[in-house]
Short mmCIF file of C-alpha atoms in Angstrom, two decimals:
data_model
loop_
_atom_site.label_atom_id
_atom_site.label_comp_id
_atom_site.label_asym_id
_atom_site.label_seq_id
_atom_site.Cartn_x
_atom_site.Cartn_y
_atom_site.Cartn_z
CA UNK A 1 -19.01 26.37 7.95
CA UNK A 2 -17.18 29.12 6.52
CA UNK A 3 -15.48 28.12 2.73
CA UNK A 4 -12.58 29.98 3.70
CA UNK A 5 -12.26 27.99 6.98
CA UNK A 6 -12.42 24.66 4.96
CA UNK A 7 -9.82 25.84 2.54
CA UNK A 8 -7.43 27.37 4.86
CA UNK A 9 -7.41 23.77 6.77
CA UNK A 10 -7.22 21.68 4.15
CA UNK A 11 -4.11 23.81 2.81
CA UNK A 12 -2.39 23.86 6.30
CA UNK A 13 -2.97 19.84 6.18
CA UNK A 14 -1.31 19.54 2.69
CA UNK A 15 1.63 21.60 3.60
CA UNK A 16 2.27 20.04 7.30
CA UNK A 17 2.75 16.98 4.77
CA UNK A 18 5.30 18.09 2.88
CA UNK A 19 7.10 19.82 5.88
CA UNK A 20 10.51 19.20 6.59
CA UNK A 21 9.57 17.05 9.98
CA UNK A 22 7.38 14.84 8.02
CA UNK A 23 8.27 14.50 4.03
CA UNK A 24 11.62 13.14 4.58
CA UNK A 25 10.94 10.44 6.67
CA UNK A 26 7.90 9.02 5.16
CA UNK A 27 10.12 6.26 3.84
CA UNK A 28 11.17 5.43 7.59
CA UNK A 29 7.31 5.96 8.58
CA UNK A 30 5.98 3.40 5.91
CA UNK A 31 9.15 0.98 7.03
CA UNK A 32 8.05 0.83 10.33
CA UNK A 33 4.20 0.81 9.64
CA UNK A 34 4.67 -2.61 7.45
CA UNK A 35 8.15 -3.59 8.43
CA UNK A 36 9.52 -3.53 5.17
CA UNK A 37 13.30 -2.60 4.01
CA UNK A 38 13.90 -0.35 1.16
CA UNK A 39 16.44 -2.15 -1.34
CA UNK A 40 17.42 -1.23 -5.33
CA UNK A 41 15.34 2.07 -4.79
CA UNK A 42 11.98 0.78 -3.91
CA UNK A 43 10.42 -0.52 -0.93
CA UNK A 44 9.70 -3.66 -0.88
CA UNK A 45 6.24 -4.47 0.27
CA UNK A 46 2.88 -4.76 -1.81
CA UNK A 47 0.60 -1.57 -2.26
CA UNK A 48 -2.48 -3.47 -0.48
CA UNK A 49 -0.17 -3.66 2.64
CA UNK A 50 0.88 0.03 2.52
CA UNK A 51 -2.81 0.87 1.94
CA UNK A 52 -4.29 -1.01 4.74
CA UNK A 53 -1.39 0.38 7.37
CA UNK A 54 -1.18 3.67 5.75
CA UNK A 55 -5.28 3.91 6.48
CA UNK A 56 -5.11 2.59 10.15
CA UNK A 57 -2.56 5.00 10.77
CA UNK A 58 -4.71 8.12 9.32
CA UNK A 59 -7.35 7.79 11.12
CA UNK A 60 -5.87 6.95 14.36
CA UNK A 61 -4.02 10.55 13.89
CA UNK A 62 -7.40 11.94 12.72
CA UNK A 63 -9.62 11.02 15.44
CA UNK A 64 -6.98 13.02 17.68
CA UNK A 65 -7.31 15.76 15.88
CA UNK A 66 -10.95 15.97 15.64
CA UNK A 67 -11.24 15.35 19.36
CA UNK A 68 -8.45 18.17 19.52
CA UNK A 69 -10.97 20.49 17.53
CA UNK A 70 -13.79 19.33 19.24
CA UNK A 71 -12.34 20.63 22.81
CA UNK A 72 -10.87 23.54 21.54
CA UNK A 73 -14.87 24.50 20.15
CA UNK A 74 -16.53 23.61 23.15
CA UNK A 75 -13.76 25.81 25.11
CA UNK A 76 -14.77 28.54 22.65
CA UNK A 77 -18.09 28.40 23.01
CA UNK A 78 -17.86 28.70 26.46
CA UNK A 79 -16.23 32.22 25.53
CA UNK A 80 -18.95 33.16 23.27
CA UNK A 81 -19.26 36.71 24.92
CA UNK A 82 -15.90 37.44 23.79
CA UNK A 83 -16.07 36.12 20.66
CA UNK A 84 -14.08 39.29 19.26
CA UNK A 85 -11.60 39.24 21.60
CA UNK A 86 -11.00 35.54 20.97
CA UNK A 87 -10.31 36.11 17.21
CA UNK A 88 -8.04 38.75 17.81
CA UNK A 89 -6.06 36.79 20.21
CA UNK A 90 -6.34 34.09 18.05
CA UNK A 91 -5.13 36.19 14.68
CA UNK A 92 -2.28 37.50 16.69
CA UNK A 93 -1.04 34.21 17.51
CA UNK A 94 -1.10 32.60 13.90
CA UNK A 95 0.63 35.57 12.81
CA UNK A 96 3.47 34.97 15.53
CA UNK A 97 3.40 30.97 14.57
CA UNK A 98 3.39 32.05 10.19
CA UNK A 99 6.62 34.84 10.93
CA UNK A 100 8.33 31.35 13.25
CA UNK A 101 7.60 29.22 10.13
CA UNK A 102 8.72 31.95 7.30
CA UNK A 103 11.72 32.79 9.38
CA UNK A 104 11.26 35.78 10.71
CA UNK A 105 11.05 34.63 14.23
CA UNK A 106 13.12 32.51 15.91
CA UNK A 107 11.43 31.26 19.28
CA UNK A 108 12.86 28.09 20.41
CA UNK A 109 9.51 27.22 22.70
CA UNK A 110 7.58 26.85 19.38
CA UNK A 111 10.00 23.84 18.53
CA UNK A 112 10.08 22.18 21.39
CA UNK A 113 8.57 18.61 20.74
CA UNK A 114 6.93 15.68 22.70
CA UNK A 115 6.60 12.15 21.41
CA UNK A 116 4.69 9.04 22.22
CA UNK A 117 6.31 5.64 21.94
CA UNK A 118 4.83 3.10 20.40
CA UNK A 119 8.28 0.72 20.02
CA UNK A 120 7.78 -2.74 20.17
CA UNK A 121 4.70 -5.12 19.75
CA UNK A 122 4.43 -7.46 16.57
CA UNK A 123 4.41 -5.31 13.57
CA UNK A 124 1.58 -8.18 11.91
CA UNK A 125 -1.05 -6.83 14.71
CA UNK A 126 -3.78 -5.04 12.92
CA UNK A 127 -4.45 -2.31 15.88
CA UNK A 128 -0.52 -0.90 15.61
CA UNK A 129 -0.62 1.15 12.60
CA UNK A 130 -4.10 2.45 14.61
CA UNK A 131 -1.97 2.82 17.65
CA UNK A 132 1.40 4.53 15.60
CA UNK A 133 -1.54 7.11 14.16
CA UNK A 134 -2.84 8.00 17.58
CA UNK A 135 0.82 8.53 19.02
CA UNK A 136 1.50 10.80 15.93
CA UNK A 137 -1.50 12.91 16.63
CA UNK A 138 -0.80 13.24 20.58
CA UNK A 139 2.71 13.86 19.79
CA UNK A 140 3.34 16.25 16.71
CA UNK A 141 6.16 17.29 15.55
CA UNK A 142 7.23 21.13 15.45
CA UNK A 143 6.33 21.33 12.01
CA UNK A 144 3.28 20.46 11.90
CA UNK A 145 2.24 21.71 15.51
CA UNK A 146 2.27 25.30 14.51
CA UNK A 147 0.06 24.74 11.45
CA UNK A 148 -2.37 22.05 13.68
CA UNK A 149 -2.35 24.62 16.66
CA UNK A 150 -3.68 27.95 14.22
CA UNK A 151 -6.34 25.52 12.99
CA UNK A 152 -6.94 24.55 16.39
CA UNK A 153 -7.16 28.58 17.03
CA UNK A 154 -9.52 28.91 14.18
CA UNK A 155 -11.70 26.11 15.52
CA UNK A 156 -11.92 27.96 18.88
CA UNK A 157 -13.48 30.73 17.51
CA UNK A 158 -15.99 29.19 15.27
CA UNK A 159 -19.55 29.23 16.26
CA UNK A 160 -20.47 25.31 16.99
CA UNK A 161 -18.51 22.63 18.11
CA UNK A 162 -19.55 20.32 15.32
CA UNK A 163 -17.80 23.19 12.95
CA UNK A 164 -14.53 22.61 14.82
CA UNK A 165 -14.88 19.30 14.78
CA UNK A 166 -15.28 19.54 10.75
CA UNK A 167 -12.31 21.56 10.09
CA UNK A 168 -10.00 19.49 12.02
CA UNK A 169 -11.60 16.72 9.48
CA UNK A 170 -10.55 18.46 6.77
CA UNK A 171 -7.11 19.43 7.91
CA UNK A 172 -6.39 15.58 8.75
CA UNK A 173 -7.25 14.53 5.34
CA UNK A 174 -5.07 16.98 3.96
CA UNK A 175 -2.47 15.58 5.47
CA UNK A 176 -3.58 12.08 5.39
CA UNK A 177 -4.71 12.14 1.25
CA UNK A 178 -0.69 12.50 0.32
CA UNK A 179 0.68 10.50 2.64
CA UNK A 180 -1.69 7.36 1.26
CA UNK A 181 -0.68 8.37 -2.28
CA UNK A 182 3.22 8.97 -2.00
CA UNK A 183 3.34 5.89 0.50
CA UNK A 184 1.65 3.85 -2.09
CA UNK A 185 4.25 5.29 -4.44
CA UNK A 186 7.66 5.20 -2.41
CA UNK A 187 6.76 0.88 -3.24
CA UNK A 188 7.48 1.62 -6.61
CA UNK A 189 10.43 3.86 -5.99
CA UNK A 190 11.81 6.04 -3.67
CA UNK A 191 12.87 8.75 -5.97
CA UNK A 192 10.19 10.94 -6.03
CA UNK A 193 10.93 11.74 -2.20
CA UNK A 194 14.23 12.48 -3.16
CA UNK A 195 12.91 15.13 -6.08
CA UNK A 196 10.50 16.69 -3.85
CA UNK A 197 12.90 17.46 -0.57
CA UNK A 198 14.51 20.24 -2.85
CA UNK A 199 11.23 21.98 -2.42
CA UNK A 200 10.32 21.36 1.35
CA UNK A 201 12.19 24.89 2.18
CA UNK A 202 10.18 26.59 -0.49
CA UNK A 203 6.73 24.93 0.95
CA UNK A 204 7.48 25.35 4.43
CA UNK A 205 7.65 29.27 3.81
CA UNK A 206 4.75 29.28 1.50
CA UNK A 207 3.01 27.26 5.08
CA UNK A 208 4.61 30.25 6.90
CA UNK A 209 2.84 32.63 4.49
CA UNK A 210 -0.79 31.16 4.61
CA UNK A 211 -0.37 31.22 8.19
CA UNK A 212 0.38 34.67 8.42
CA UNK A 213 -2.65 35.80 5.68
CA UNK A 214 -4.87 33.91 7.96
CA UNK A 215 -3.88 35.75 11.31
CA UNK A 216 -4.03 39.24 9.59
CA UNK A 217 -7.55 38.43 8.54
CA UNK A 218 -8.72 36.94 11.50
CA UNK A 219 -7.25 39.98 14.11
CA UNK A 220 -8.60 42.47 11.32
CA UNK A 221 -12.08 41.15 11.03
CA UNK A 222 -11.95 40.70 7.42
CA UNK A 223 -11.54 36.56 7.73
CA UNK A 224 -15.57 36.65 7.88
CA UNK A 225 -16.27 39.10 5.37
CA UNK A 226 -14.60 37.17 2.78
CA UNK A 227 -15.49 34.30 3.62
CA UNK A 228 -19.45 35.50 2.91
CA UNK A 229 -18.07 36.94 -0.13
CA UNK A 230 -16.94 33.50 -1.39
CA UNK A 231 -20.22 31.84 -0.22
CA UNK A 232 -22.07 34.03 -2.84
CA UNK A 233 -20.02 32.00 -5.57
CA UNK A 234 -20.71 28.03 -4.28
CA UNK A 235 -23.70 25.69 -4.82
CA UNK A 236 -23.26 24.48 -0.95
CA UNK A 237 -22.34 25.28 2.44
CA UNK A 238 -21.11 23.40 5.06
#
């Protein structure tokens, strides 16, 4: 796979993290996953807890989104003939969802939101944080949906199915690698959330920009020109 593909997921992963629909309520996410209560500014539940619900809950969100990348290849292969015109369609949508994310755009169908509920159950059975990670995956938030859905558009127009599949890998465990660190951390104390929301505005525009470099490379043709260029400079390939 393309290097450029792998680092353009794994940056729209890190940044749907530390979006404004997701950073703020991690403390409220890692309450529910463990059923914990946050009191003198720390929650109050061991890290081995956090770490075995925090990992349930990643990789029931990740196998969505792999399964997500893995339809959105096959539909793309399917299109193979219009590979060109897929990639231009596909650059000129990222572009619209970067400008919606910078600001630029205001387009109140790219907010709209769906959820899953996964209320209720006993919070000691093993398969809910699983369950909680699935539900998150089916039902994404606005935030991170226009990141997920240009990755998704990225995935469409690669060249296997397995390749779409791989990026959608990456872009979960950019999302999923800070959420087990700072959930491990918000035991310890709660502050650090607090410090980093001042930035989430700042983030969610740099998201905005990323998104809109990688739809002006993709409709201009240039995406796979550099990416060949950056091959020339790595050991591997994927």
């Amino acid at each position: 796979m393309e290097n450029m593909s792998v680092l353009f997921a794994f940056a729209a992963g890190l940044l749907s993290f530390f979006s404004p629909c997701i950073f703020p309520l991690l403390p409220a996410y890692v309450a529910n996953l463990t059923g914990s209560s946050v009191k003198d500014n720390r929650m109050y539940v061991t890290s081995k807890v956090v770490m075995q619900r925090s990992v349930g809950f990643i990789t029931g969100f990740s196998i969505v989104f792999v399964l997500m990348g893995a339809s959105a290849s096959m539909i793309g292969q399917l299109l193979t003939d219009n590979r060109a015109i897929i990639e231009k369609i596909s650059g000129l949508l990222i572009i619209l969802f970067g400008m919606q994310m910078i600001g630029f755009l205001n387009i109140r169908l790219l907010m709209s939101e769906k959820r899953l509920d996964v209320s209720g159950g006993n919070l000691e059975n093993k398969w809910r944080p699983f369950l909680m990670g699935i539900a998150f995956g089916a039902g994404w938030t606005p935030c991170v949906g226009l990141a997920l859905s240009s990755i998704l558009l990225l995935a469409g127009a690669s060249q296997t199915m397995y390749q779409g599949m791989f990026m959608l890998l990456i872009y979960s465990l950019g999302l999923g690698i800070p959420f087990l660190m700072i959930s491990i951390a918000v035991t310890y104390s709660i502050s650090i959330v607090k410090k980093i929301n001042a930035f989430l505005p700042l983030l969610n525009k740099i998201n905005g920009w990323i998104l809109l470099s990688l739809g002006l490379l993709l409709f201009t043709g240039q995406f796979q020109k550099i990416s060949a260029w950056l091959a020339a400079f790595t050991p591997f390939s994927f």
